[in-house]
Amino acid sequence: MTARGTDWSLALLVALLVATGLITAFAGTSGSAWVFALHGALGFGVVVVLVWKGRRVWRRVADPARWDGRTGFGLLAAALVLGALASGFLWSGGADVRLGGFGLLNWHWALGAALGLLVLVHALLRAKRPRVRDVTGRRQLFATAGVAVGAVAFWQLQRPVSALFGFRGARRRFTGSYEAASFAGNAFPATSWVADHPRELPAGHRVTVGGRCARPGVVPAETLDAGDELVATLDCTGGFYVTCEWQGVRLAALLDRVGATGDHVRVISHTGYRWSFSIDAPRGFLLATYALWSSFTPEGRGA
Ligand code: HEM
């Protein structure tokens, strides 16, 4: 592969990794498992192209006499790409590390985003246009096909190999999240944003309903504890998931009770976290007030 072809391949792979990485935040259903698979496979592709690049430039980097204005950028990019790769692979292998109060996946997000930004700025300032010979020809085709096949093989083998060595990574969900306190009542981790510690609800905390509805006001406690149930999985982008038998009131029943007439609903939590959806969406939603302790396993409930 030509030098320029290698650099463009790296930039493209990083761009795709950042894009698929960001999409993972919105990919919660099994139909979107391909986003995670693609992300992992692209990660392997970066390793291969980095080895090519390393073979070409290591002598220049190892000799300070040959450093120029671009060396600092190159070293920073290398540190970020190695950090993103290491945190990604360690996470998927099952390492449970916290650094400076942040979990491994939080670090991965930050390193990945910083790398994406750096590559973008560099491409805007200095990128040289790819030439025809950088992207065509038998060598380029074989190299690209080899990386693609290797990446898919890596993706296929990764979980079985983790299972073989007994790594925790084999037990992670397709989203990369690890299980935490499923069916164990309210023992699930409490979080609403990165590395925060949501405070307890104060005694007498009330839920109020306002906006376009016939009967706005404070919702009485007995309405919230209606005994409606839903077995559902909460999968946090911070890297844990919990499947619980949640209890509370169906959101649709609450909206019917207050005579909601608008075309969308916005739910705002005590911590300030908010989310909006169309008025028809809450038919299957539950405003949960607690999670039941249950001796059923997630498998036993078919959740
Ligand atoms: C903001 C950008 C990014 C986000 C939000 C993100 C998110 C994620 C998530 C959620 C996982 C866990 C998936 C799993 O365990 O299967 C993951 C894994 C991984 N990420 Fe990223 N990522 C980003 C950028 C990057 C970049 C730039 C690279 C490489 C340079 C990278 C390389 C990897 C690797 C190698 C894995 C392990 C994949 C596996 O073994 O299956 N990520 N990333």
mmCIF file of C-alpha atoms and ligand atoms in Angstrom:
data_model
loop_
_atom_site.group_PDB
_atom_site.id
_atom_site.type_symbol
_atom_site.label_atom_id
_atom_site.label_comp_id
_atom_site.label_asym_id
_atom_site.label_seq_id
_atom_site.Cartn_x
_atom_site.Cartn_y
_atom_site.Cartn_z
ATOM 1 C CA MET A 1 0.000 0.000 0.000
ATOM 2 C CA THR A 2 1.350 3.488 -0.824
ATOM 3 C CA ALA A 3 2.187 5.882 2.030
ATOM 4 C CA ARG A 4 -0.700 8.125 1.054
ATOM 5 C CA GLY A 5 -3.008 5.132 0.710
ATOM 6 C CA THR A 6 -2.051 3.986 4.232
ATOM 7 C CA ASP A 7 -2.736 7.440 5.705
ATOM 8 C CA TRP A 8 -6.092 7.755 3.963
ATOM 9 C CA SER A 9 -7.066 4.217 5.046
ATOM 10 C CA LEU A 10 -6.250 5.107 8.646
ATOM 11 C CA ALA A 11 -8.234 8.357 8.478
ATOM 12 C CA LEU A 12 -11.200 6.549 6.923
ATOM 13 C CA LEU A 13 -11.101 3.764 9.508
ATOM 14 C CA VAL A 14 -10.929 6.254 12.398
ATOM 15 C CA ALA A 15 -13.855 8.229 10.910
ATOM 16 C CA LEU A 16 -15.922 5.034 10.611
ATOM 17 C CA LEU A 17 -14.952 3.978 14.137
ATOM 18 C CA VAL A 18 -16.018 7.311 15.592
ATOM 19 C CA ALA A 19 -19.282 7.209 13.581
ATOM 20 C CA THR A 20 -20.147 3.624 14.567
ATOM 21 C CA GLY A 21 -18.982 4.348 18.138
ATOM 22 C CA LEU A 22 -21.362 7.296 18.427
ATOM 23 C CA ILE A 23 -24.218 5.301 16.851
ATOM 24 C CA THR A 24 -23.790 2.638 19.583
ATOM 25 C CA ALA A 25 -25.300 5.159 22.013
ATOM 26 C CA PHE A 26 -28.613 4.823 20.149
ATOM 27 C CA ALA A 27 -28.376 1.121 19.249
ATOM 28 C CA GLY A 28 -30.161 -0.861 21.927
ATOM 29 C CA THR A 29 -32.164 -3.503 20.066
ATOM 30 C CA SER A 30 -30.766 -6.810 18.813
ATOM 31 C CA GLY A 31 -31.474 -5.628 15.233
ATOM 32 C CA SER A 32 -28.714 -3.061 15.676
ATOM 33 C CA ALA A 33 -26.079 -5.582 16.847
ATOM 34 C CA TRP A 34 -24.320 -5.109 13.497
ATOM 35 C CA VAL A 35 -23.182 -1.626 14.617
ATOM 36 C CA PHE A 36 -21.143 -3.166 17.443
ATOM 37 C CA ALA A 37 -19.847 -5.959 15.193
ATOM 38 C CA LEU A 38 -18.750 -3.427 12.579
ATOM 39 C CA HIS A 39 -17.094 -1.274 15.247
ATOM 40 C CA GLY A 40 -15.086 -4.236 16.568
ATOM 41 C CA ALA A 41 -14.093 -5.380 13.072
ATOM 42 C CA LEU A 42 -12.963 -1.854 12.115
ATOM 43 C CA GLY A 43 -10.859 -1.808 15.301
ATOM 44 C CA PHE A 44 -9.013 -4.864 14.001
ATOM 45 C CA GLY A 45 -8.554 -3.138 10.616
ATOM 46 C CA VAL A 46 -6.872 -0.190 12.361
ATOM 47 C CA VAL A 47 -4.396 -2.531 14.075
ATOM 48 C CA VAL A 48 -3.313 -4.007 10.727
ATOM 49 C CA VAL A 49 -2.960 -0.635 8.964
ATOM 50 C CA LEU A 50 -1.076 0.766 11.984
ATOM 51 C CA VAL A 51 1.447 -2.047 11.697
ATOM 52 C CA TRP A 52 2.007 -1.093 8.024
ATOM 53 C CA LYS A 53 2.374 2.529 8.982
ATOM 54 C CA GLY A 54 4.694 1.702 11.901
ATOM 55 C CA ARG A 55 7.037 -0.287 9.645
ATOM 56 C CA ARG A 56 7.378 2.769 7.407
ATOM 57 C CA VAL A 57 7.885 5.497 10.000
ATOM 58 C CA TRP A 58 9.452 3.947 13.118
ATOM 59 C CA ARG A 59 13.038 4.830 12.132
ATOM 60 C CA ARG A 60 12.108 8.475 11.634
ATOM 61 C CA VAL A 61 10.272 8.599 14.976
ATOM 62 C CA ALA A 62 13.049 6.810 16.880
ATOM 63 C CA ASP A 63 15.700 9.330 15.728
ATOM 64 C CA PRO A 64 15.169 12.826 17.292
ATOM 65 C CA ALA A 65 17.515 14.344 14.696
ATOM 66 C CA ARG A 66 14.879 13.591 12.043
ATOM 67 C CA TRP A 67 11.929 15.104 13.928
ATOM 68 C CA ASP A 68 10.096 17.969 12.246
ATOM 69 C CA GLY A 69 6.940 20.029 12.862
ATOM 70 C CA ARG A 70 4.719 17.028 12.139
ATOM 71 C CA THR A 71 6.334 14.655 14.630
ATOM 72 C CA GLY A 72 4.456 16.091 17.636
ATOM 73 C CA PHE A 73 1.128 15.603 15.899
ATOM 74 C CA GLY A 74 2.107 12.079 14.881
ATOM 75 C CA LEU A 75 3.087 11.117 18.428
ATOM 76 C CA LEU A 76 -0.119 12.557 19.884
ATOM 77 C CA ALA A 77 -2.214 10.726 17.272
ATOM 78 C CA ALA A 78 -0.312 7.504 17.986
ATOM 79 C CA ALA A 79 -0.900 7.867 21.745
ATOM 80 C CA LEU A 80 -4.616 8.482 21.207
ATOM 81 C CA VAL A 81 -5.069 5.627 18.744
ATOM 82 C CA LEU A 82 -3.190 3.197 21.015
ATOM 83 C CA GLY A 83 -5.219 4.430 24.017
ATOM 84 C CA ALA A 84 -8.508 3.984 22.124
ATOM 85 C CA LEU A 85 -7.517 0.509 20.919
ATOM 86 C CA ALA A 86 -6.208 -0.617 24.313
ATOM 87 C CA SER A 87 -9.280 0.644 26.201
ATOM 88 C CA GLY A 88 -11.603 -0.935 23.580
ATOM 89 C CA PHE A 89 -9.921 -4.351 23.615
ATOM 90 C CA LEU A 90 -9.485 -4.362 27.391
ATOM 91 C CA TRP A 91 -13.144 -3.529 27.798
ATOM 92 C CA SER A 92 -14.339 -6.214 25.396
ATOM 93 C CA GLY A 93 -11.953 -8.697 27.057
ATOM 94 C CA GLY A 94 -13.620 -8.052 30.400
ATOM 95 C CA ALA A 95 -11.156 -5.790 32.253
ATOM 96 C CA ASP A 96 -12.856 -3.808 34.998
ATOM 97 C CA VAL A 97 -10.600 -0.793 35.547
ATOM 98 C CA ARG A 98 -11.324 2.704 36.868
ATOM 99 C CA LEU A 99 -8.915 5.585 36.291
ATOM 100 C CA GLY A 100 -9.399 9.000 37.885
ATOM 101 C CA GLY A 101 -12.978 8.115 38.855
ATOM 102 C CA PHE A 102 -13.959 7.110 35.304
ATOM 103 C CA GLY A 103 -14.580 3.597 33.992
ATOM 104 C CA LEU A 104 -12.712 2.089 31.035
ATOM 105 C CA LEU A 105 -15.603 2.644 28.622
ATOM 106 C CA ASN A 106 -15.819 6.345 29.586
ATOM 107 C CA TRP A 107 -12.092 6.652 28.811
ATOM 108 C CA HIS A 108 -12.652 4.840 25.535
ATOM 109 C CA TRP A 109 -15.362 7.316 24.503
ATOM 110 C CA ALA A 110 -13.146 10.285 25.398
ATOM 111 C CA LEU A 111 -10.009 8.931 23.676
ATOM 112 C CA GLY A 112 -11.997 7.891 20.584
ATOM 113 C CA ALA A 113 -13.680 11.293 20.279
ATOM 114 C CA ALA A 114 -10.363 13.169 20.822
ATOM 115 C CA LEU A 115 -8.686 11.038 18.147
ATOM 116 C CA GLY A 116 -11.536 11.686 15.709
ATOM 117 C CA LEU A 117 -11.223 15.435 16.288
ATOM 118 C CA LEU A 118 -7.444 15.389 15.852
ATOM 119 C CA VAL A 119 -7.652 13.414 12.602
ATOM 120 C CA LEU A 120 -10.335 15.782 11.284
ATOM 121 C CA VAL A 121 -8.264 18.910 12.032
ATOM 122 C CA HIS A 122 -5.172 17.294 10.523
ATOM 123 C CA ALA A 123 -7.081 16.274 7.379
ATOM 124 C CA LEU A 124 -8.452 19.822 6.983
ATOM 125 C CA LEU A 125 -5.025 21.421 7.406
ATOM 126 C CA ARG A 126 -2.620 19.085 5.670
ATOM 127 C CA ALA A 127 -4.265 16.212 3.827
ATOM 128 C CA LYS A 128 -2.907 15.516 0.348
ATOM 129 C CA ARG A 129 -5.442 14.352 -2.229
ATOM 130 C CA PRO A 130 -5.324 10.605 -2.865
ATOM 131 C CA ARG A 131 -4.039 9.743 -6.353
ATOM 132 C CA VAL A 132 -5.505 7.078 -8.593
ATOM 133 C CA ARG A 133 -2.624 4.706 -7.785
ATOM 134 C CA ASP A 134 -3.348 5.066 -4.028
ATOM 135 C CA VAL A 135 -6.748 3.472 -4.388
ATOM 136 C CA THR A 136 -6.546 1.212 -7.441
ATOM 137 C CA GLY A 137 -4.342 -1.681 -8.540
ATOM 138 C CA ARG A 138 -4.035 -5.324 -7.576
ATOM 139 C CA ARG A 139 -1.901 -4.712 -4.485
ATOM 140 C CA GLN A 140 -4.406 -2.250 -3.007
ATOM 141 C CA LEU A 141 -7.257 -4.617 -3.773
ATOM 142 C CA PHE A 142 -5.543 -7.596 -2.123
ATOM 143 C CA ALA A 143 -4.508 -5.535 0.880
ATOM 144 C CA THR A 144 -8.039 -4.173 1.379
ATOM 145 C CA ALA A 145 -9.625 -7.605 0.891
ATOM 146 C CA GLY A 146 -7.109 -9.158 3.331
ATOM 147 C CA VAL A 147 -7.886 -6.592 6.029
ATOM 148 C CA ALA A 148 -11.637 -7.039 5.500
ATOM 149 C CA VAL A 149 -11.452 -10.852 5.704
ATOM 150 C CA GLY A 150 -9.191 -10.671 8.770
ATOM 151 C CA ALA A 151 -11.554 -8.182 10.423
ATOM 152 C CA VAL A 152 -14.599 -10.412 9.902
ATOM 153 C CA ALA A 153 -12.653 -13.473 11.133
ATOM 154 C CA PHE A 154 -11.595 -11.501 14.208
ATOM 155 C CA TRP A 155 -15.184 -10.537 14.900
ATOM 156 C CA GLN A 156 -16.355 -14.157 14.532
ATOM 157 C CA LEU A 157 -13.605 -15.578 16.728
ATOM 158 C CA GLN A 158 -13.505 -12.970 19.445
ATOM 159 C CA ARG A 159 -16.281 -14.303 21.706
ATOM 160 C CA PRO A 160 -15.474 -18.031 21.340
ATOM 161 C CA VAL A 161 -11.805 -17.297 22.162
ATOM 162 C CA SER A 162 -12.839 -15.185 25.184
ATOM 163 C CA ALA A 163 -15.062 -18.060 26.345
ATOM 164 C CA LEU A 164 -12.225 -20.560 25.857
ATOM 165 C CA PHE A 165 -9.938 -18.563 28.180
ATOM 166 C CA GLY A 166 -12.790 -17.918 30.615
ATOM 167 C CA PHE A 167 -12.636 -14.125 30.069
ATOM 168 C CA ARG A 168 -15.519 -12.098 31.448
ATOM 169 C CA GLY A 169 -15.774 -10.517 27.982
ATOM 170 C CA ALA A 170 -17.560 -13.609 26.643
ATOM 171 C CA ARG A 171 -20.479 -12.816 28.950
ATOM 172 C CA ARG A 172 -21.033 -9.232 27.810
ATOM 173 C CA ARG A 173 -24.208 -8.314 25.994
ATOM 174 C CA PHE A 174 -24.097 -7.556 22.232
ATOM 175 C CA THR A 175 -23.872 -3.881 23.272
ATOM 176 C CA GLY A 176 -20.643 -4.551 25.160
ATOM 177 C CA SER A 177 -22.363 -4.048 28.541
ATOM 178 C CA TYR A 178 -21.827 -6.315 31.539
ATOM 179 C CA GLU A 179 -24.631 -7.519 33.771
ATOM 180 C CA ALA A 180 -25.169 -5.810 37.125
ATOM 181 C CA ALA A 181 -27.666 -7.009 39.749
ATOM 182 C CA SER A 182 -30.444 -8.312 37.491
ATOM 183 C CA PHE A 183 -33.634 -9.312 39.335
ATOM 184 C CA ALA A 184 -32.090 -8.127 42.605
ATOM 185 C CA GLY A 185 -34.592 -5.411 43.467
ATOM 186 C CA ASN A 186 -33.255 -1.875 43.695
ATOM 187 C CA ALA A 187 -29.606 -3.010 43.919
ATOM 188 C CA PHE A 188 -28.914 -1.921 40.308
ATOM 189 C CA PRO A 189 -26.311 0.878 39.807
ATOM 190 C CA ALA A 190 -27.776 4.380 40.073
ATOM 191 C CA THR A 191 -26.457 6.714 37.405
ATOM 192 C CA SER A 192 -27.821 9.388 35.127
ATOM 193 C CA TRP A 193 -24.717 10.789 33.409
ATOM 194 C CA VAL A 194 -20.944 10.199 33.254
ATOM 195 C CA ALA A 195 -19.470 9.243 36.671
ATOM 196 C CA ASP A 196 -22.162 11.052 38.630
ATOM 197 C CA HIS A 197 -23.912 9.949 41.797
ATOM 198 C CA PRO A 198 -27.626 10.765 41.593
ATOM 199 C CA ARG A 199 -28.934 11.841 44.976
ATOM 200 C CA GLU A 200 -31.731 9.993 46.767
ATOM 201 C CA LEU A 201 -35.250 11.281 46.214
ATOM 202 C CA PRO A 202 -36.178 13.592 49.118
ATOM 203 C CA ALA A 203 -39.050 12.432 51.349
ATOM 204 C CA GLY A 204 -42.378 13.538 49.894
ATOM 205 C CA HIS A 205 -41.013 13.904 46.349
ATOM 206 C CA ARG A 206 -43.918 14.428 43.948
ATOM 207 C CA VAL A 207 -44.459 13.783 40.266
ATOM 208 C CA THR A 208 -46.218 16.632 38.501
ATOM 209 C CA VAL A 209 -47.893 16.585 35.095
ATOM 210 C CA GLY A 210 -48.308 19.776 33.079
ATOM 211 C CA GLY A 211 -48.613 21.023 29.530
ATOM 212 C CA ARG A 212 -51.446 20.159 27.201
ATOM 213 C CA CYS A 213 -53.710 18.071 29.409
ATOM 214 C CA ALA A 214 -57.210 18.463 30.848
ATOM 215 C CA ARG A 215 -56.244 17.790 34.479
ATOM 216 C CA PRO A 216 -52.655 18.979 35.211
ATOM 217 C CA GLY A 217 -51.247 18.789 38.730
ATOM 218 C CA VAL A 218 -49.520 16.589 41.292
ATOM 219 C CA VAL A 219 -49.954 12.846 40.814
ATOM 220 C CA PRO A 220 -50.936 11.054 44.065
ATOM 221 C CA ALA A 221 -48.583 8.305 45.308
ATOM 222 C CA GLU A 222 -51.213 5.577 44.963
ATOM 223 C CA THR A 223 -51.495 6.382 41.241
ATOM 224 C CA LEU A 224 -47.757 5.859 40.797
ATOM 225 C CA ASP A 225 -47.835 2.583 42.734
ATOM 226 C CA ALA A 226 -50.537 1.124 40.505
ATOM 227 C CA GLY A 227 -48.897 -2.328 40.536
ATOM 228 C CA ASP A 228 -48.337 -2.387 36.745
ATOM 229 C CA GLU A 229 -45.373 -4.576 35.854
ATOM 230 C CA LEU A 230 -42.843 -4.771 33.067
ATOM 231 C CA VAL A 231 -39.822 -7.034 32.689
ATOM 232 C CA ALA A 232 -37.322 -4.872 30.846
ATOM 233 C CA THR A 233 -33.583 -4.461 30.369
ATOM 234 C CA LEU A 234 -31.888 -1.157 31.095
ATOM 235 C CA ASP A 235 -28.644 -0.947 29.130
ATOM 236 C CA CYS A 236 -26.466 1.993 30.097
ATOM 237 C CA THR A 237 -23.930 3.522 27.682
ATOM 238 C CA GLY A 238 -21.604 3.528 30.726
ATOM 239 C CA GLY A 239 -21.310 -0.242 30.205
ATOM 240 C CA PHE A 240 -23.716 -2.112 32.491
ATOM 241 C CA TYR A 241 -27.120 -3.674 31.937
ATOM 242 C CA VAL A 242 -29.752 -4.844 34.346
ATOM 243 C CA THR A 243 -32.898 -6.861 33.663
ATOM 244 C CA CYS A 244 -35.608 -6.363 36.273
ATOM 245 C CA GLU A 245 -39.227 -6.879 37.035
ATOM 246 C CA TRP A 246 -40.128 -3.192 37.326
ATOM 247 C CA GLN A 247 -43.274 -1.996 39.103
ATOM 248 C CA GLY A 248 -45.115 1.304 38.846
ATOM 249 C CA VAL A 249 -47.726 2.755 36.540
ATOM 250 C CA ARG A 250 -48.079 2.412 32.775
ATOM 251 C CA LEU A 251 -47.242 5.796 31.314
ATOM 252 C CA ALA A 252 -50.196 5.536 28.925
ATOM 253 C CA ALA A 253 -52.578 5.046 31.891
ATOM 254 C CA LEU A 254 -51.125 8.122 33.568
ATOM 255 C CA LEU A 255 -51.530 10.202 30.410
ATOM 256 C CA ASP A 256 -55.137 9.000 29.999
ATOM 257 C CA ARG A 257 -55.802 9.883 33.635
ATOM 258 C CA VAL A 258 -54.676 13.510 33.191
ATOM 259 C CA GLY A 259 -56.379 13.779 29.776
ATOM 260 C CA ALA A 260 -53.217 14.462 27.749
ATOM 261 C CA THR A 261 -53.936 15.983 24.335
ATOM 262 C CA GLY A 262 -50.524 17.047 22.969
ATOM 263 C CA ASP A 263 -48.621 15.211 20.270
ATOM 264 C CA HIS A 264 -45.473 14.465 22.261
ATOM 265 C CA VAL A 265 -44.451 13.699 25.839
ATOM 266 C CA ARG A 266 -41.384 14.926 27.685
ATOM 267 C CA VAL A 267 -40.316 13.125 30.841
ATOM 268 C CA ILE A 268 -37.944 15.010 33.173
ATOM 269 C CA SER A 269 -36.261 13.144 36.026
ATOM 270 C CA HIS A 270 -35.399 14.454 39.485
ATOM 271 C CA THR A 271 -31.757 14.753 38.340
ATOM 272 C CA GLY A 272 -32.742 16.844 35.309
ATOM 273 C CA TYR A 273 -32.314 14.082 32.707
ATOM 274 C CA ARG A 274 -35.026 14.449 30.057
ATOM 275 C CA TRP A 275 -36.267 12.549 27.037
ATOM 276 C CA SER A 276 -39.095 13.227 24.563
ATOM 277 C CA PHE A 277 -41.167 10.874 22.441
ATOM 278 C CA SER A 278 -44.386 10.893 20.456
ATOM 279 C CA ILE A 279 -47.666 10.641 22.411
ATOM 280 C CA ASP A 280 -48.297 7.173 20.906
ATOM 281 C CA ALA A 281 -44.960 5.705 22.025
ATOM 282 C CA PRO A 282 -45.744 5.335 25.785
ATOM 283 C CA ARG A 283 -48.273 2.525 25.170
ATOM 284 C CA GLY A 284 -45.563 0.038 26.158
ATOM 285 C CA PHE A 285 -43.718 2.264 28.686
ATOM 286 C CA LEU A 286 -43.764 2.017 32.464
ATOM 287 C CA LEU A 287 -43.067 4.830 34.938
ATOM 288 C CA ALA A 288 -41.241 2.546 37.375
ATOM 289 C CA THR A 289 -41.078 3.363 41.054
ATOM 290 C CA TYR A 290 -39.092 0.296 42.090
ATOM 291 C CA ALA A 291 -37.735 -3.062 40.950
ATOM 292 C CA LEU A 292 -38.932 -6.305 42.518
ATOM 293 C CA TRP A 293 -36.461 -8.722 44.039
ATOM 294 C CA SER A 294 -37.016 -11.998 42.245
ATOM 295 C CA SER A 295 -35.460 -15.438 42.393
ATOM 296 C CA PHE A 296 -36.077 -15.850 38.662
ATOM 297 C CA THR A 297 -32.999 -15.596 36.480
ATOM 298 C CA PRO A 298 -33.115 -13.509 33.291
ATOM 299 C CA GLU A 299 -33.008 -16.771 31.325
ATOM 300 C CA GLY A 300 -35.864 -18.238 33.381
ATOM 301 C CA ARG A 301 -38.025 -15.219 32.571
ATOM 302 C CA GLY A 302 -37.076 -15.325 28.917
ATOM 303 C CA ALA A 303 -36.242 -11.622 29.209
HETATM 304 C C1 HEM B 1 -16.478 8.414 20.297
HETATM 305 C C2 HEM B 1 -16.022 7.363 19.666
HETATM 306 C C3 HEM B 1 -16.205 5.920 20.122
HETATM 307 C C4 HEM B 1 -17.213 5.327 20.862
HETATM 308 C C5 HEM B 1 -18.461 5.984 21.426
HETATM 309 C C6 HEM B 1 -16.879 3.918 20.994
HETATM 310 C C7 HEM B 1 -17.659 2.974 21.667
HETATM 311 C C8 HEM B 1 -17.301 1.659 21.859
HETATM 312 C C9 HEM B 1 -18.077 0.675 22.587
HETATM 313 C C10 HEM B 1 -19.454 0.931 23.234
HETATM 314 C C11 HEM B 1 -17.377 -0.485 22.582
HETATM 315 C C12 HEM B 1 -17.783 -1.809 23.263
HETATM 316 C C13 HEM B 1 -18.296 -2.767 22.237
HETATM 317 C C14 HEM B 1 -18.106 -4.199 22.632
HETATM 318 O O1 HEM B 1 -17.657 -4.473 23.745
HETATM 319 O O2 HEM B 1 -18.382 -5.074 21.789
HETATM 320 C C15 HEM B 1 -16.168 -0.258 21.840
HETATM 321 C C16 HEM B 1 -15.193 -1.206 21.605
HETATM 322 C C17 HEM B 1 -14.059 -1.002 20.852
HETATM 323 N N1 HEM B 1 -13.664 0.184 20.243
HETATM 324 FE FE1 HEM B 1 -14.671 1.918 20.273
HETATM 325 N N2 HEM B 1 -15.687 3.697 20.341
HETATM 326 C C18 HEM B 1 -15.251 4.897 19.794
HETATM 327 C C19 HEM B 1 -14.095 5.111 19.052
HETATM 328 C C20 HEM B 1 -13.154 4.144 18.787
HETATM 329 C C21 HEM B 1 -11.916 4.376 18.043
HETATM 330 C C22 HEM B 1 -11.520 5.717 17.419
HETATM 331 C C23 HEM B 1 -11.251 3.177 18.000
HETATM 332 C C24 HEM B 1 -9.946 2.819 17.371
HETATM 333 C C25 HEM B 1 -9.046 3.642 17.007
HETATM 334 C C26 HEM B 1 -12.069 2.200 18.721
HETATM 335 C C27 HEM B 1 -11.736 0.882 18.884
HETATM 336 C C28 HEM B 1 -12.472 -0.055 19.591
HETATM 337 C C29 HEM B 1 -12.066 -1.420 19.774
HETATM 338 C C30 HEM B 1 -10.827 -2.070 19.220
HETATM 339 C C31 HEM B 1 -13.082 -2.025 20.561
HETATM 340 C C32 HEM B 1 -13.141 -3.480 21.009
HETATM 341 C C33 HEM B 1 -14.037 -4.199 20.007
HETATM 342 C C34 HEM B 1 -14.203 -5.668 20.291
HETATM 343 O O3 HEM B 1 -13.256 -6.268 20.792
HETATM 344 O O4 HEM B 1 -15.290 -6.181 19.984
HETATM 345 N N3 HEM B 1 -13.212 2.821 19.162
HETATM 346 N N4 HEM B 1 -16.132 1.054 21.407
#
